[in-house]
PDB file of C-alpha atoms in Angstrom:
ATOM      1  CA  LYS A   1     -33.134  18.342  31.251  1.00 84.00           C
ATOM      2  CA  GLN A   2     -35.264  20.649  28.949  1.00 90.00           C
ATOM      3  CA  GLU A   3     -33.281  23.687  28.457  1.00 93.00           C
ATOM      4  CA  VAL A   4     -35.766  27.072  27.227  1.00 95.00           C
ATOM      5  CA  THR A   5     -33.584  29.297  25.167  1.00 96.00           C
ATOM      6  CA  GLN A   6     -34.795  32.482  23.707  1.00 97.00           C
ATOM      7  CA  ILE A   7     -32.732  34.899  20.764  1.00 94.00           C
ATOM      8  CA  PRO A   8     -32.286  37.233  20.304  1.00 93.00           C
ATOM      9  CA  ALA A   9     -31.848  38.178  24.457  1.00 94.00           C
ATOM     10  CA  ALA A  10     -32.553  42.034  23.129  1.00 96.00           C
ATOM     11  CA  LEU A  11     -34.495  43.423  20.681  1.00 96.00           C
ATOM     12  CA  SER A  12     -34.741  47.441  19.718  1.00 97.00           C
ATOM     13  CA  VAL A  13     -36.633  48.003  16.150  1.00 97.00           C
ATOM     14  CA  PRO A  14     -37.743  51.442  14.901  1.00 97.00           C
ATOM     15  CA  GLU A  15     -42.012  51.493  15.007  1.00 97.00           C
ATOM     16  CA  GLY A  16     -43.690  50.059  12.789  1.00 97.00           C
ATOM     17  CA  GLU A  17     -41.239  46.990  11.316  1.00 97.00           C
ATOM     18  CA  ASN A  18     -42.178  43.458  11.785  1.00 97.00           C
ATOM     19  CA  LEU A  19     -40.052  40.728  14.501  1.00 96.00           C
ATOM     20  CA  VAL A  20     -39.217  37.647  15.043  1.00 96.00           C
ATOM     21  CA  LEU A  21     -38.649  36.367  18.572  1.00 97.00           C
ATOM     22  CA  ASN A  22     -36.452  32.945  18.109  1.00 97.00           C
ATOM     23  CA  CYS A  23     -37.776  30.100  21.846  1.00 98.00           C
ATOM     24  CA  SER A  24     -35.596  26.880  21.373  1.00 97.00           C
ATOM     25  CA  PHE A  25     -35.609  23.810  23.317  1.00 96.00           C
ATOM     26  CA  THR A  26     -34.281  20.716  23.337  1.00 95.00           C
ATOM     27  CA  ASP A  27     -36.522  18.009  25.303  1.00 92.00           C
ATOM     28  CA  SER A  28     -38.722  18.237  21.974  1.00 90.00           C
ATOM     29  CA  ALA A  29     -41.887  15.939  23.557  1.00 89.00           C
ATOM     30  CA  ILE A  30     -43.720  18.779  24.722  1.00 90.00           C
ATOM     31  CA  TYR A  31     -46.915  19.260  25.986  1.00 88.00           C
ATOM     32  CA  ASN A  32     -48.045  22.551  24.855  1.00 90.00           C
ATOM     33  CA  LEU A  33     -45.413  26.101  24.445  1.00 93.00           C
ATOM     34  CA  GLN A  34     -46.919  29.173  25.727  1.00 93.00           C
ATOM     35  CA  TRP A  35     -45.629  33.125  25.256  1.00 96.00           C
ATOM     36  CA  PHE A  36     -45.990  35.151  27.776  1.00 94.00           C
ATOM     37  CA  ARG A  37     -45.144  39.218  27.366  1.00 95.00           C
ATOM     38  CA  GLN A  38     -43.605  40.683  30.978  1.00 93.00           C
ATOM     39  CA  ASP A  39     -43.217  44.236  32.032  1.00 91.00           C
ATOM     40  CA  PRO A  40     -40.666  45.858  34.103  1.00 84.00           C
ATOM     41  CA  GLY A  41     -42.108  44.814  38.170  1.00 78.00           C
ATOM     42  CA  LYS A  42     -44.850  42.805  36.680  1.00 82.00           C
ATOM     43  CA  GLY A  43     -46.652  39.426  36.844  1.00 85.00           C
ATOM     44  CA  LEU A  44     -46.848  37.465  33.058  1.00 88.00           C
ATOM     45  CA  THR A  45     -49.781  38.352  30.558  1.00 89.00           C
ATOM     46  CA  SER A  46     -50.361  35.093  28.844  1.00 88.00           C
ATOM     47  CA  LEU A  47     -50.252  35.485  24.679  1.00 94.00           C
ATOM     48  CA  LEU A  48     -50.810  32.530  23.211  1.00 94.00           C
ATOM     49  CA  LEU A  49     -50.468  29.210  24.770  1.00 91.00           C
ATOM     50  CA  ILE A  50     -49.766  25.983  21.130  1.00 93.00           C
ATOM     51  CA  GLN A  51     -51.010  23.089  22.418  1.00 90.00           C
ATOM     52  CA  SER A  52     -48.096  20.154  21.469  1.00 91.00           C
ATOM     53  CA  SER A  53     -50.451  19.373  18.399  1.00 92.00           C
ATOM     54  CA  GLN A  54     -51.009  22.551  17.076  1.00 94.00           C
ATOM     55  CA  ARG A  55     -48.699  24.582  14.332  1.00 94.00           C
ATOM     56  CA  GLU A  56     -49.113  27.802  15.089  1.00 95.00           C
ATOM     57  CA  GLN A  57     -51.565  30.037  17.235  1.00 95.00           C
ATOM     58  CA  THR A  58     -52.939  33.699  16.277  1.00 96.00           C
ATOM     59  CA  SER A  59     -54.319  36.782  18.432  1.00 95.00           C
ATOM     60  CA  GLY A  60     -54.301  40.656  16.519  1.00 97.00           C
ATOM     61  CA  ARG A  61     -51.670  41.077  15.341  1.00 97.00           C
ATOM     62  CA  LEU A  62     -49.497  38.260  17.230  1.00 97.00           C
ATOM     63  CA  ASN A  63     -48.871  34.474  15.476  1.00 97.00           C
ATOM     64  CA  ALA A  64     -46.453  31.883  17.014  1.00 97.00           C
ATOM     65  CA  SER A  65     -45.048  29.540  15.812  1.00 97.00           C
ATOM     66  CA  LEU A  66     -44.706  26.063  16.405  1.00 97.00           C
ATOM     67  CA  ASP A  67     -41.835  23.202  15.588  1.00 96.00           C
ATOM     68  CA  LYS A  68     -42.344  20.699  17.382  1.00 93.00           C
ATOM     69  CA  SER A  69     -39.393  18.479  15.263  1.00 93.00           C
ATOM     70  CA  SER A  70     -36.849  21.048  15.595  1.00 95.00           C
ATOM     71  CA  GLY A  71     -37.459  21.746  19.295  1.00 96.00           C
ATOM     72  CA  ARG A  72     -38.643  25.657  17.706  1.00 97.00           C
ATOM     73  CA  SER A  73     -40.841  28.228  18.022  1.00 98.00           C
ATOM     74  CA  THR A  74     -41.024  31.818  17.009  1.00 98.00           C
ATOM     75  CA  LEU A  75     -43.337  34.389  17.532  1.00 97.00           C
ATOM     76  CA  TYR A  76     -44.090  36.670  15.117  1.00 97.00           C
ATOM     77  CA  ILE A  77     -44.686  40.794  15.943  1.00 98.00           C
ATOM     78  CA  ALA A  78     -46.257  42.410  13.228  1.00 98.00           C
ATOM     79  CA  ALA A  79     -46.949  46.171  13.268  1.00 97.00           C
ATOM     80  CA  SER A  80     -44.741  46.714  15.861  1.00 97.00           C
ATOM     81  CA  GLN A  81     -45.221  49.604  18.745  1.00 97.00           C
ATOM     82  CA  PRO A  82     -44.090  51.023  21.089  1.00 97.00           C
ATOM     83  CA  GLY A  83     -46.615  49.335  23.369  1.00 96.00           C
ATOM     84  CA  ASP A  84     -45.152  46.353  22.417  1.00 97.00           C
ATOM     85  CA  SER A  85     -42.603  47.154  25.110  1.00 97.00           C
ATOM     86  CA  ALA A  86     -41.510  44.596  27.180  1.00 97.00           C
ATOM     87  CA  THR A  87     -40.373  41.994  27.991  1.00 96.00           C
ATOM     88  CA  TYR A  88     -41.179  38.066  26.256  1.00 97.00           C
ATOM     89  CA  LEU A  89     -40.667  34.953  27.506  1.00 96.00           C
ATOM     90  CA  CYS A  90     -41.989  31.133  26.123  1.00 96.00           C
ATOM     91  CA  ALA A  91     -42.145  28.380  28.460  1.00 94.00           C
ATOM     92  CA  VAL A  92     -43.153  24.689  27.827  1.00 92.00           C
ATOM     93  CA  PRO A  93     -45.269  21.989  30.855  1.00 87.00           C
ATOM     94  CA  TYR A  94     -41.826  19.154  31.846  1.00 81.00           C
ATOM     95  CA  GLY A  95     -43.299  16.674  33.607  1.00 72.00           C
ATOM     96  CA  GLY A  96     -46.635  16.774  32.491  1.00 68.00           C
ATOM     97  CA  SER A  97     -49.744  19.101  31.427  1.00 61.00           C
ATOM     98  CA  GLN A  98     -49.760  20.655  34.780  1.00 65.00           C
ATOM     99  CA  GLY A  99     -45.594  20.189  35.552  1.00 70.00           C
ATOM    100  CA  ASN A 100     -42.806  22.707  36.327  1.00 81.00           C
ATOM    101  CA  LEU A 101     -42.679  25.224  33.457  1.00 88.00           C
ATOM    102  CA  ILE A 102     -39.616  25.730  31.595  1.00 91.00           C
ATOM    103  CA  PHE A 103     -38.892  29.467  31.142  1.00 93.00           C
ATOM    104  CA  GLY A 104     -36.240  30.863  28.535  1.00 94.00           C
ATOM    105  CA  LYS A 105     -34.295  34.429  30.051  1.00 93.00           C
ATOM    106  CA  GLY A 106     -36.632  36.036  27.648  1.00 95.00           C
ATOM    107  CA  THR A 107     -35.826  38.772  24.679  1.00 97.00           C
ATOM    108  CA  LYS A 108     -36.422  42.632  25.465  1.00 96.00           C
ATOM    109  CA  LEU A 109     -37.924  44.556  22.974  1.00 97.00           C
ATOM    110  CA  SER A 110     -37.951  47.668  22.866  1.00 97.00           C
ATOM    111  CA  VAL A 111     -40.106  50.000  19.437  1.00 97.00           C
ATOM    112  CA  LYS A 112     -38.694  52.785  18.949  1.00 97.00           C
ATOM    113  CA  PRO A 113     -41.492  55.456  17.321  1.00 95.00           C
TER     114      PRO A 113
ATOM    115  CA  GLY B   1     -62.123  33.744  33.851  1.00 66.00           C
ATOM    116  CA  ALA B   2     -59.478  31.948  35.606  1.00 76.00           C
ATOM    117  CA  VAL B   3     -57.921  35.231  37.279  1.00 86.00           C
ATOM    118  CA  VAL B   4     -55.503  34.677  39.949  1.00 91.00           C
ATOM    119  CA  SER B   5     -54.532  37.281  42.162  1.00 93.00           C
ATOM    120  CA  GLN B   6     -51.910  37.624  44.392  1.00 95.00           C
ATOM    121  CA  HIS B   7     -51.030  40.126  46.817  1.00 96.00           C
ATOM    122  CA  PRO B   8     -48.872  42.384  48.247  1.00 96.00           C
ATOM    123  CA  SER B   9     -47.834  43.546  44.525  1.00 94.00           C
ATOM    124  CA  TRP B  10     -44.760  44.792  46.571  1.00 94.00           C
ATOM    125  CA  VAL B  11     -43.367  44.807  50.187  1.00 96.00           C
ATOM    126  CA  ILE B  12     -40.560  45.601  52.039  1.00 97.00           C
ATOM    127  CA  CYS B  13     -39.097  44.518  55.090  1.00 96.00           C
ATOM    128  CA  LYS B  14     -36.336  44.505  57.669  1.00 96.00           C
ATOM    129  CA  SER B  15     -33.277  41.605  58.225  1.00 97.00           C
ATOM    130  CA  GLY B  16     -34.923  38.809  59.962  1.00 97.00           C
ATOM    131  CA  THR B  17     -38.398  39.216  59.789  1.00 97.00           C
ATOM    132  CA  SER B  18     -41.234  37.419  57.825  1.00 97.00           C
ATOM    133  CA  VAL B  19     -43.664  38.442  54.810  1.00 97.00           C
ATOM    134  CA  LYS B  20     -46.607  36.437  53.417  1.00 97.00           C
ATOM    135  CA  ILE B  21     -47.714  36.561  49.906  1.00 97.00           C
ATOM    136  CA  GLU B  22     -51.166  35.260  49.254  1.00 97.00           C
ATOM    137  CA  CYS B  23     -51.410  33.678  45.775  1.00 95.00           C
ATOM    138  CA  ARG B  24     -55.824  33.501  45.421  1.00 94.00           C
ATOM    139  CA  SER B  25     -57.473  31.743  42.691  1.00 92.00           C
ATOM    140  CA  LEU B  26     -60.967  34.017  41.924  1.00 91.00           C
ATOM    141  CA  ASP B  27     -62.680  32.259  39.185  1.00 87.00           C
ATOM    142  CA  PHE B  28     -61.616  28.795  39.291  1.00 88.00           C
ATOM    143  CA  GLN B  29     -60.405  26.021  42.209  1.00 88.00           C
ATOM    144  CA  ALA B  30     -56.990  25.390  42.791  1.00 86.00           C
ATOM    145  CA  THR B  31     -55.815  21.739  44.039  1.00 82.00           C
ATOM    146  CA  THR B  32     -52.192  22.982  42.831  1.00 86.00           C
ATOM    147  CA  MET B  33     -50.160  25.654  42.041  1.00 90.00           C
ATOM    148  CA  PHE B  34     -47.122  27.069  41.472  1.00 91.00           C
ATOM    149  CA  TRP B  35     -44.410  29.697  43.019  1.00 95.00           C
ATOM    150  CA  TYR B  36     -41.765  30.687  41.196  1.00 94.00           C
ATOM    151  CA  ARG B  37     -38.592  33.344  42.101  1.00 95.00           C
ATOM    152  CA  GLN B  38     -37.408  35.159  39.596  1.00 92.00           C
ATOM    153  CA  PHE B  39     -33.942  37.938  40.637  1.00 89.00           C
ATOM    154  CA  PRO B  40     -33.575  40.598  37.832  1.00 83.00           C
ATOM    155  CA  LYS B  41     -31.932  39.399  34.082  1.00 80.00           C
ATOM    156  CA  GLN B  42     -33.072  35.916  34.852  1.00 85.00           C
ATOM    157  CA  SER B  43     -35.765  33.084  33.847  1.00 86.00           C
ATOM    158  CA  LEU B  44     -38.633  32.013  36.796  1.00 90.00           C
ATOM    159  CA  MET B  45     -37.839  29.509  38.077  1.00 91.00           C
ATOM    160  CA  LEU B  46     -39.554  27.023  40.489  1.00 91.00           C
ATOM    161  CA  MET B  47     -39.134  27.157  44.674  1.00 94.00           C
ATOM    162  CA  ALA B  48     -42.415  24.496  44.794  1.00 93.00           C
ATOM    163  CA  THR B  49     -45.115  22.983  43.742  1.00 89.00           C
ATOM    164  CA  SER B  50     -48.184  23.611  46.926  1.00 87.00           C
ATOM    165  CA  ASN B  51     -50.532  21.075  46.635  1.00 84.00           C
ATOM    166  CA  GLU B  52     -54.423  21.680  48.606  1.00 83.00           C
ATOM    167  CA  GLY B  53     -54.063  19.359  52.347  1.00 82.00           C
ATOM    168  CA  SER B  54     -51.307  17.865  52.173  1.00 84.00           C
ATOM    169  CA  LYS B  55     -47.769  18.741  52.913  1.00 88.00           C
ATOM    170  CA  ALA B  56     -45.704  21.202  49.154  1.00 91.00           C
ATOM    171  CA  THR B  57     -43.291  19.927  47.459  1.00 91.00           C
ATOM    172  CA  TYR B  58     -39.920  21.671  47.010  1.00 94.00           C
ATOM    173  CA  GLU B  59     -37.360  22.119  44.211  1.00 91.00           C
ATOM    174  CA  GLN B  60     -33.638  20.922  45.168  1.00 91.00           C
ATOM    175  CA  GLY B  61     -32.198  24.072  47.023  1.00 92.00           C
ATOM    176  CA  VAL B  62     -34.783  25.272  47.665  1.00 94.00           C
ATOM    177  CA  GLU B  63     -35.140  25.644  51.620  1.00 94.00           C
ATOM    178  CA  LYS B  64     -38.417  24.399  53.614  1.00 92.00           C
ATOM    179  CA  ASP B  65     -38.548  26.086  56.866  1.00 94.00           C
ATOM    180  CA  LYS B  66     -37.246  29.184  55.595  1.00 96.00           C
ATOM    181  CA  PHE B  67     -40.484  29.513  53.060  1.00 96.00           C
ATOM    182  CA  LEU B  68     -43.660  27.749  54.487  1.00 95.00           C
ATOM    183  CA  ILE B  69     -46.027  27.073  52.140  1.00 94.00           C
ATOM    184  CA  ASN B  70     -49.292  26.284  52.794  1.00 91.00           C
ATOM    185  CA  HIS B  71     -52.249  25.725  50.532  1.00 89.00           C
ATOM    186  CA  ALA B  72     -55.406  25.195  53.248  1.00 81.00           C
ATOM    187  CA  SER B  73     -58.478  26.086  51.094  1.00 89.00           C
ATOM    188  CA  LEU B  74     -58.500  24.703  47.050  1.00 89.00           C
ATOM    189  CA  THR B  75     -58.436  28.985  46.223  1.00 92.00           C
ATOM    190  CA  LEU B  76     -56.067  29.323  48.516  1.00 93.00           C
ATOM    191  CA  SER B  77     -52.048  29.014  48.786  1.00 93.00           C
ATOM    192  CA  THR B  78     -49.405  31.576  50.918  1.00 95.00           C
ATOM    193  CA  LEU B  79     -45.763  32.100  51.078  1.00 97.00           C
ATOM    194  CA  THR B  80     -43.986  33.198  53.781  1.00 97.00           C
ATOM    195  CA  VAL B  81     -40.592  33.897  53.711  1.00 97.00           C
ATOM    196  CA  THR B  82     -39.408  33.877  57.364  1.00 97.00           C
ATOM    197  CA  SER B  83     -36.518  35.877  58.423  1.00 96.00           C
ATOM    198  CA  ALA B  84     -35.431  36.681  55.325  1.00 97.00           C
ATOM    199  CA  HIS B  85     -32.327  38.348  54.255  1.00 96.00           C
ATOM    200  CA  PRO B  86     -31.467  40.526  51.773  1.00 96.00           C
ATOM    201  CA  GLU B  87     -30.429  37.772  48.909  1.00 95.00           C
ATOM    202  CA  ASP B  88     -33.913  36.384  49.168  1.00 96.00           C
ATOM    203  CA  SER B  89     -34.990  40.353  47.662  1.00 96.00           C
ATOM    204  CA  SER B  90     -36.364  39.413  44.442  1.00 95.00           C
ATOM    205  CA  PHE B  91     -40.071  38.524  42.282  1.00 95.00           C
ATOM    206  CA  TYR B  92     -42.191  35.991  43.176  1.00 96.00           C
ATOM    207  CA  ILE B  93     -44.896  34.556  41.058  1.00 95.00           C
ATOM    208  CA  CYS B  94     -47.446  32.287  41.659  1.00 94.00           C
ATOM    209  CA  ARG B  95     -49.394  30.284  39.214  1.00 91.00           C
ATOM    210  CA  ALA B  96     -53.453  28.541  38.717  1.00 87.00           C
ATOM    211  CA  THR B  97     -54.613  26.477  36.031  1.00 74.00           C
ATOM    212  CA  PRO B  98     -57.756  25.853  35.884  1.00 68.00           C
ATOM    213  CA  GLY B  99     -57.074  22.362  34.196  1.00 63.00           C
ATOM    214  CA  ALA B 100     -55.068  21.466  30.814  1.00 56.00           C
ATOM    215  CA  ASN B 101     -57.124  23.237  28.382  1.00 59.00           C
ATOM    216  CA  TYR B 102     -56.377  26.349  29.917  1.00 62.00           C
ATOM    217  CA  GLY B 103     -52.695  26.699  29.779  1.00 65.00           C
ATOM    218  CA  TYR B 104     -51.445  28.876  32.641  1.00 76.00           C
ATOM    219  CA  THR B 105     -52.167  31.772  35.040  1.00 85.00           C
ATOM    220  CA  PHE B 106     -49.774  33.719  36.846  1.00 89.00           C
ATOM    221  CA  GLY B 107     -50.594  36.042  39.646  1.00 92.00           C
ATOM    222  CA  SER B 108     -49.113  39.974  39.422  1.00 91.00           C
ATOM    223  CA  GLY B 109     -45.836  39.496  41.492  1.00 94.00           C
ATOM    224  CA  THR B 110     -45.003  40.253  44.468  1.00 96.00           C
ATOM    225  CA  ARG B 111     -41.355  42.157  45.396  1.00 95.00           C
ATOM    226  CA  LEU B 112     -39.669  41.595  47.401  1.00 96.00           C
ATOM    227  CA  THR B 113     -36.883  44.204  49.101  1.00 96.00           C
ATOM    228  CA  VAL B 114     -35.386  43.008  52.252  1.00 96.00           C
ATOM    229  CA  VAL B 115     -33.225  45.900  54.305  1.00 96.00           C
TER     230      VAL B 115
END
């Protein structure tokens, strides 16, 4: 059974810091891994999708890496801004690439001005 | 592309009433849509998989007679919470995708509060 864990559960940093969010999964046979952002009371915004054959994806100040063999992914946020404050979720599909998405509980990030 | 619209974004209803939530794929056809529920400070948990033209597949522990799912077209799935109770208060969100390489697109979610 696939389980996804995210640490830390919460993180508070001053503006401008670089930070790393961690995601681990128990079954390394994944098709892909996706990072999402969720603002309070809102839906999910897709940040980065990494296919199983890829090692990393970059979008602006965000960089996500994937190490399937160790069951880990990291989301690196450079030069954090108060607008980055949100909950960040990682998810992997289970039971096929179009199957259920298993989510971690998320990391709640607070960037203080 | 790959936009999923969910409506309403929030709803308050009285105990015992029913509430319908709509999920539409705006610029693609989705033979499969997924419905998730998220309780405060918890992960999103899959409730059911909605298949166009056939019955939905429910996850263990989800009452199919309480959470009615209809996927009558390739662009619309609806979730109806019947005889709602306060414990049904939660954040409901749908997901759809045009295909395996397009990632996963979610609706904006519906905050249901049952009073």
